[in-house]
Each structure stands twice: as C-alpha cells, then as structure tokens.
Amino acid sequence: MATLRLRQLVTRHVGPIELAVAGGECVCIEGASGSGKTLLLRAIADLDPCRGEASLDGTPCASLPPPLWRRSVALVAAESQWWSECVRDHFAHGVDPAWLEQLALPVASLDWEVGRCSTGERQRLALLRSLMLGPAALLLDEPTASLDQDTTRRVEALLDDYRRQRQAAVLWVSHDAGQIGRVAQRRFILRDGRLEEGGSA
C-alpha cells in the first residue's frame, strides 16, 4: 500500500505543493481552467520540469528511470498519445476482457484503428491501457470528460474497484462536483498555485 507524497513541488506557476495520497485513497482536485491542474499532474508524472520532490512509498521520482516511474505512477491524460494505428498495438501486457465489458467496449475494439475511435472510446481505451500496467498510483486528468452519464458511472465503478483491490493512490482532476462527491475521500481546490482544502467529500 504505497503513499504518493509531494514535498515542496513547484512547476511553472503552480506550487509549492505539499500533499500525501495514501494507498487506497482517492483525492480530487478542482479549479478554474488555467489554474494549473494538468501542469501539476504532468510534473508528478515527470513529464515537465519541476522543483521539489515526488515520491512513491518513500522512493523519490529522481532515483528511478523515468519509464519505471511512469509505470508505477501512471498519468491518464485528457488527450492521450497513440504511437500506432491499431489499438491492439498499445496493449503489450494484454487486456482484461472483464474490464473491456465494464467500460462498454467490445472485444473487437482492440482491432480498430485509433483514427476511427470516438473521443470517448479513445479516453476509455487510454484508461484501460494504463490500468493494464498495474500502477500503484493513478493520476487522472478528467478521465470522463467526453463520456455520457452511464459510461461515466461505469468508469467510476472500475476505478473504484481498482483503487480498493490494488490499494492504489488516486489523484483525480475533475470539474464535476457531483463526480467529486461520489469518488473522493478528500478534495482540494487549486487556486493561485496552491492547494486549498475543500473538506471531506
């Protein structure tokens, strides 16, 4: 059960940030557009330059090769990158058919071309791609922004199952107050580069 911990983390106009997300905990961050929520997640994922420290289970990000860190602390971006035309090529570690079903994706979707997928399908496939790596911490940047209500609830349920079963630390950026109320144990507002406690969800 690994804790994701940020100590004096600073990136561009965000920070310094002090935060600990325990294993099995979901912490949500909300804030105005441009407040730096995505910048914060990218810094934690070691994708953008930053000062300070991010650590997982006491192991600092700086002590690990970036690919190993990003496998353990996985960022699911609002718009994920795809490096091959076929969806299946992005699942070197296989796919759990039950997870495909839970996300309302047919098994045949693995043989689709990425270019024929809708925004919502790509969003769900990108989430599944990250979950199949078995990360100990998840950084979620509005993972249901392009989904209808039913599919949103499916994603929330899958992430809740993953968090509980794997005791994963989850840091979830969302603009949806209802969603935050459903999924978060704690919530924060990112304002003027600082996290303000939003109370228990």
GROMACS .gro file of N, CA and C in nm, residues 110-175:
model
  198
  110LEU      N    1  -1.025  -0.383  -2.996
  110LEU     CA    2  -0.879  -0.397  -2.997
  110LEU      C    3  -0.824  -0.399  -3.139
  111ASP      N    4  -0.906  -0.434  -3.234
  111ASP     CA    5  -0.862  -0.440  -3.374
  111ASP      C    6  -0.903  -0.317  -3.454
  112TRP      N    7  -0.960  -0.220  -3.387
  112TRP     CA    8  -0.995  -0.096  -3.454
  112TRP      C    9  -0.869  -0.014  -3.483
  113GLU      N   10  -0.881   0.075  -3.580
  113GLU     CA   11  -0.779   0.178  -3.598
  113GLU      C   12  -0.809   0.291  -3.500
  114VAL      N   13  -0.704   0.345  -3.440
  114VAL     CA   14  -0.723   0.453  -3.343
  114VAL      C   15  -0.801   0.568  -3.406
  115GLY      N   16  -0.775   0.595  -3.534
  115GLY     CA   17  -0.839   0.707  -3.601
  115GLY      C   18  -0.989   0.694  -3.616
  116ARG      N   19  -1.042   0.571  -3.607
  116ARG     CA   20  -1.188   0.553  -3.620
  116ARG      C   21  -1.258   0.560  -3.485
  117CYS      N   22  -1.181   0.566  -3.377
  117CYS     CA   23  -1.240   0.570  -3.244
  117CYS      C   24  -1.291   0.710  -3.213
  118SER      N   25  -1.404   0.717  -3.144
  118SER     CA   26  -1.454   0.846  -3.097
  118SER      C   27  -1.365   0.896  -2.983
  119THR      N   28  -1.383   1.022  -2.946
  119THR     CA   29  -1.306   1.078  -2.835
  119THR      C   30  -1.330   0.998  -2.708
  120GLY      N   31  -1.456   0.962  -2.682
  120GLY     CA   32  -1.488   0.885  -2.562
  120GLY      C   33  -1.429   0.745  -2.564
  121GLU      N   34  -1.427   0.682  -2.681
  121GLU     CA   35  -1.366   0.549  -2.692
  121GLU      C   36  -1.216   0.556  -2.668
  122ARG      N   37  -1.152   0.657  -2.726
  122ARG     CA   38  -1.008   0.673  -2.702
  122ARG      C   39  -0.980   0.700  -2.555
  123GLN      N   40  -1.067   0.776  -2.490
  123GLN     CA   41  -1.048   0.807  -2.349
  123GLN      C   42  -1.054   0.679  -2.264
  124ARG      N   43  -1.152   0.594  -2.293
  124ARG     CA   44  -1.166   0.469  -2.217
  124ARG      C   45  -1.052   0.372  -2.248
  125LEU      N   46  -1.012   0.365  -2.373
  125LEU     CA   47  -0.902   0.277  -2.410
  125LEU      C   48  -0.770   0.323  -2.347
  126ALA      N   49  -0.749   0.453  -2.340
  126ALA     CA   50  -0.628   0.505  -2.276
  126ALA      C   51  -0.627   0.472  -2.127
  127LEU      N   52  -0.742   0.482  -2.063
  127LEU     CA   53  -0.751   0.444  -1.922
  127LEU      C   54  -0.719   0.296  -1.905
  128LEU      N   55  -0.778   0.212  -1.988
  128LEU     CA   56  -0.755   0.068  -1.980
  128LEU      C   57  -0.607   0.036  -2.005
  129ARG      N   58  -0.547   0.105  -2.100
  129ARG     CA   59  -0.404   0.086  -2.130
  129ARG      C   60  -0.320   0.111  -2.006
  130SER      N   61  -0.353   0.215  -1.931
  130SER     CA   62  -0.277   0.246  -1.809
  130SER      C   63  -0.304   0.143  -1.699
  131LEU      N   64  -0.429   0.104  -1.683
  131LEU     CA   65  -0.462   0.009  -1.576
  131LEU      C   66  -0.394  -0.126  -1.598
  132MET      N   67  -0.375  -0.165  -1.724
  132MET     CA   68  -0.313  -0.294  -1.752
  132MET      C   69  -0.167  -0.298  -1.710
  133LEU      N   70  -0.106  -0.182  -1.685
  133LEU     CA   71   0.031  -0.177  -1.635
  133LEU      C   72   0.037  -0.203  -1.484
  134GLY      N   73  -0.078  -0.199  -1.418
  134GLY     CA   74  -0.082  -0.225  -1.275
  134GLY      C   75  -0.018  -0.118  -1.190
  135PRO      N   76  -0.039   0.011  -1.219
  135PRO     CA   77   0.029   0.117  -1.143
  135PRO      C   78  -0.017   0.121  -0.997
  136ALA      N   79   0.076   0.162  -0.911
  136ALA     CA   80   0.045   0.179  -0.769
  136ALA      C   81  -0.020   0.313  -0.741
  137ALA      N   82  -0.007   0.406  -0.835
  137ALA     CA   83  -0.069   0.538  -0.822
  137ALA      C   84  -0.123   0.580  -0.958
  138LEU      N   85  -0.241   0.643  -0.957
  138LEU     CA   86  -0.305   0.689  -1.079
  138LEU      C   87  -0.324   0.839  -1.074
  139LEU      N   88  -0.284   0.907  -1.180
  139LEU     CA   89  -0.307   1.050  -1.197
  139LEU      C   90  -0.409   1.064  -1.309
  140LEU      N   91  -0.527   1.110  -1.276
  140LEU     CA   92  -0.638   1.112  -1.372
  140LEU      C   93  -0.675   1.256  -1.407
  141ASP      N   94  -0.661   1.290  -1.534
  141ASP     CA   95  -0.693   1.426  -1.580
  141ASP      C   96  -0.827   1.424  -1.652
  142GLU      N   97  -0.934   1.446  -1.577
  142GLU     CA   98  -1.071   1.447  -1.630
  142GLU      C   99  -1.097   1.324  -1.718
  143PRO      N  100  -1.088   1.205  -1.661
  143PRO     CA  101  -1.098   1.082  -1.741
  143PRO      C  102  -1.236   1.053  -1.798
  144THR      N  103  -1.338   1.127  -1.755
  144THR     CA  104  -1.474   1.103  -1.807
  144THR      C  105  -1.531   1.226  -1.878
  145ALA      N  106  -1.446   1.320  -1.914
  145ALA     CA  107  -1.494   1.448  -1.969
  145ALA      C  108  -1.575   1.430  -2.097
  146SER      N  109  -1.546   1.327  -2.176
  146SER     CA  110  -1.613   1.310  -2.305
  146SER      C  111  -1.718   1.200  -2.303
  147LEU      N  112  -1.759   1.157  -2.183
  147LEU     CA  113  -1.848   1.041  -2.172
  147LEU      C  114  -1.988   1.079  -2.127
  148ASP      N  115  -2.086   0.998  -2.168
  148ASP     CA  116  -2.222   1.020  -2.121
  148ASP      C  117  -2.235   0.970  -1.977
  149GLN      N  118  -2.351   0.993  -1.918
  149GLN     CA  119  -2.367   0.964  -1.775
  149GLN      C  120  -2.349   0.815  -1.744
  150ASP      N  121  -2.408   0.729  -1.825
  150ASP     CA  122  -2.398   0.586  -1.798
  150ASP      C  123  -2.253   0.538  -1.806
  151THR      N  124  -2.181   0.581  -1.911
  151THR     CA  125  -2.043   0.538  -1.927
  151THR      C  126  -1.954   0.599  -1.820
  152THR      N  127  -1.984   0.723  -1.780
  152THR     CA  128  -1.910   0.786  -1.670
  152THR      C  129  -1.920   0.701  -1.544
  153ARG      N  130  -2.041   0.655  -1.514
  153ARG     CA  131  -2.058   0.573  -1.393
  153ARG      C  132  -1.983   0.440  -1.406
  154ARG      N  133  -1.976   0.386  -1.526
  154ARG     CA  134  -1.900   0.263  -1.548
  154ARG      C  135  -1.752   0.285  -1.518
  155VAL      N  136  -1.699   0.397  -1.567
  155VAL     CA  137  -1.558   0.429  -1.542
  155VAL      C  138  -1.534   0.451  -1.394
  156GLU      N  139  -1.623   0.524  -1.329
  156GLU     CA  140  -1.608   0.547  -1.186
  156GLU      C  141  -1.606   0.415  -1.108
  157ALA      N  142  -1.695   0.322  -1.147
  157ALA     CA  143  -1.702   0.194  -1.077
  157ALA      C  144  -1.575   0.113  -1.097
  158LEU      N  145  -1.522   0.112  -1.220
  158LEU     CA  146  -1.399   0.038  -1.246
  158LEU      C  147  -1.282   0.097  -1.168
  159LEU      N  148  -1.272   0.228  -1.166
  159LEU     CA  149  -1.163   0.292  -1.093
  159LEU      C  150  -1.177   0.270  -0.942
  160ASP      N  151  -1.299   0.268  -0.893
  160ASP     CA  152  -1.321   0.241  -0.751
  160ASP      C  153  -1.278   0.098  -0.717
  161ASP      N  154  -1.313   0.003  -0.804
  161ASP     CA  155  -1.271  -0.136  -0.783
  161ASP      C  156  -1.119  -0.146  -0.784
  162TYR      N  157  -1.056  -0.081  -0.882
  162TYR     CA  158  -0.910  -0.087  -0.892
  162TYR      C  159  -0.845  -0.028  -0.767
  163ARG      N  160  -0.893   0.087  -0.726
  163ARG     CA  161  -0.836   0.154  -0.608
  163ARG      C  162  -0.845   0.065  -0.485
  164ARG      N  163  -0.960   0.006  -0.464
  164ARG     CA  164  -0.980  -0.077  -0.345
  164ARG      C  165  -0.900  -0.207  -0.351
  165GLN      N  166  -0.905  -0.275  -0.465
  165GLN     CA  167  -0.840  -0.405  -0.476
  165GLN      C  168  -0.688  -0.393  -0.478
  166ARG      N  169  -0.636  -0.291  -0.546
  166ARG     CA  170  -0.491  -0.274  -0.556
  166ARG      C  171  -0.436  -0.181  -0.448
  167GLN      N  172  -0.527  -0.120  -0.370
  167GLN     CA  173  -0.486  -0.020  -0.272
  167GLN      C  174  -0.400   0.087  -0.339
  168ALA      N  175  -0.448   0.132  -0.453
  168ALA     CA  176  -0.377   0.234  -0.531
  168ALA      C  177  -0.408   0.374  -0.476
  169ALA      N  178  -0.310   0.461  -0.486
  169ALA     CA  179  -0.330   0.603  -0.455
  169ALA      C  180  -0.382   0.671  -0.581
  170VAL      N  181  -0.492   0.745  -0.571
  170VAL     CA  182  -0.555   0.806  -0.688
  170VAL      C  183  -0.565   0.957  -0.667
  171LEU      N  184  -0.509   1.032  -0.763
  171LEU     CA  185  -0.521   1.177  -0.765
  171LEU      C  186  -0.599   1.212  -0.891
  172TRP      N  187  -0.720   1.267  -0.871
  172TRP     CA  188  -0.820   1.278  -0.979
  172TRP      C  189  -0.857   1.424  -0.998
  173VAL      N  190  -0.831   1.478  -1.117
  173VAL     CA  191  -0.873   1.613  -1.152
  173VAL      C  192  -1.011   1.605  -1.217
  174SER      N  193  -1.105   1.685  -1.166
  174SER     CA  194  -1.241   1.684  -1.220
  174SER      C  195  -1.304   1.822  -1.205
  175HIS      N  196  -1.389   1.858  -1.303
  175HIS     CA  197  -1.470   1.980  -1.292
  175HIS      C  198  -1.612   1.948  -1.246
   0.00000   0.00000   0.00000
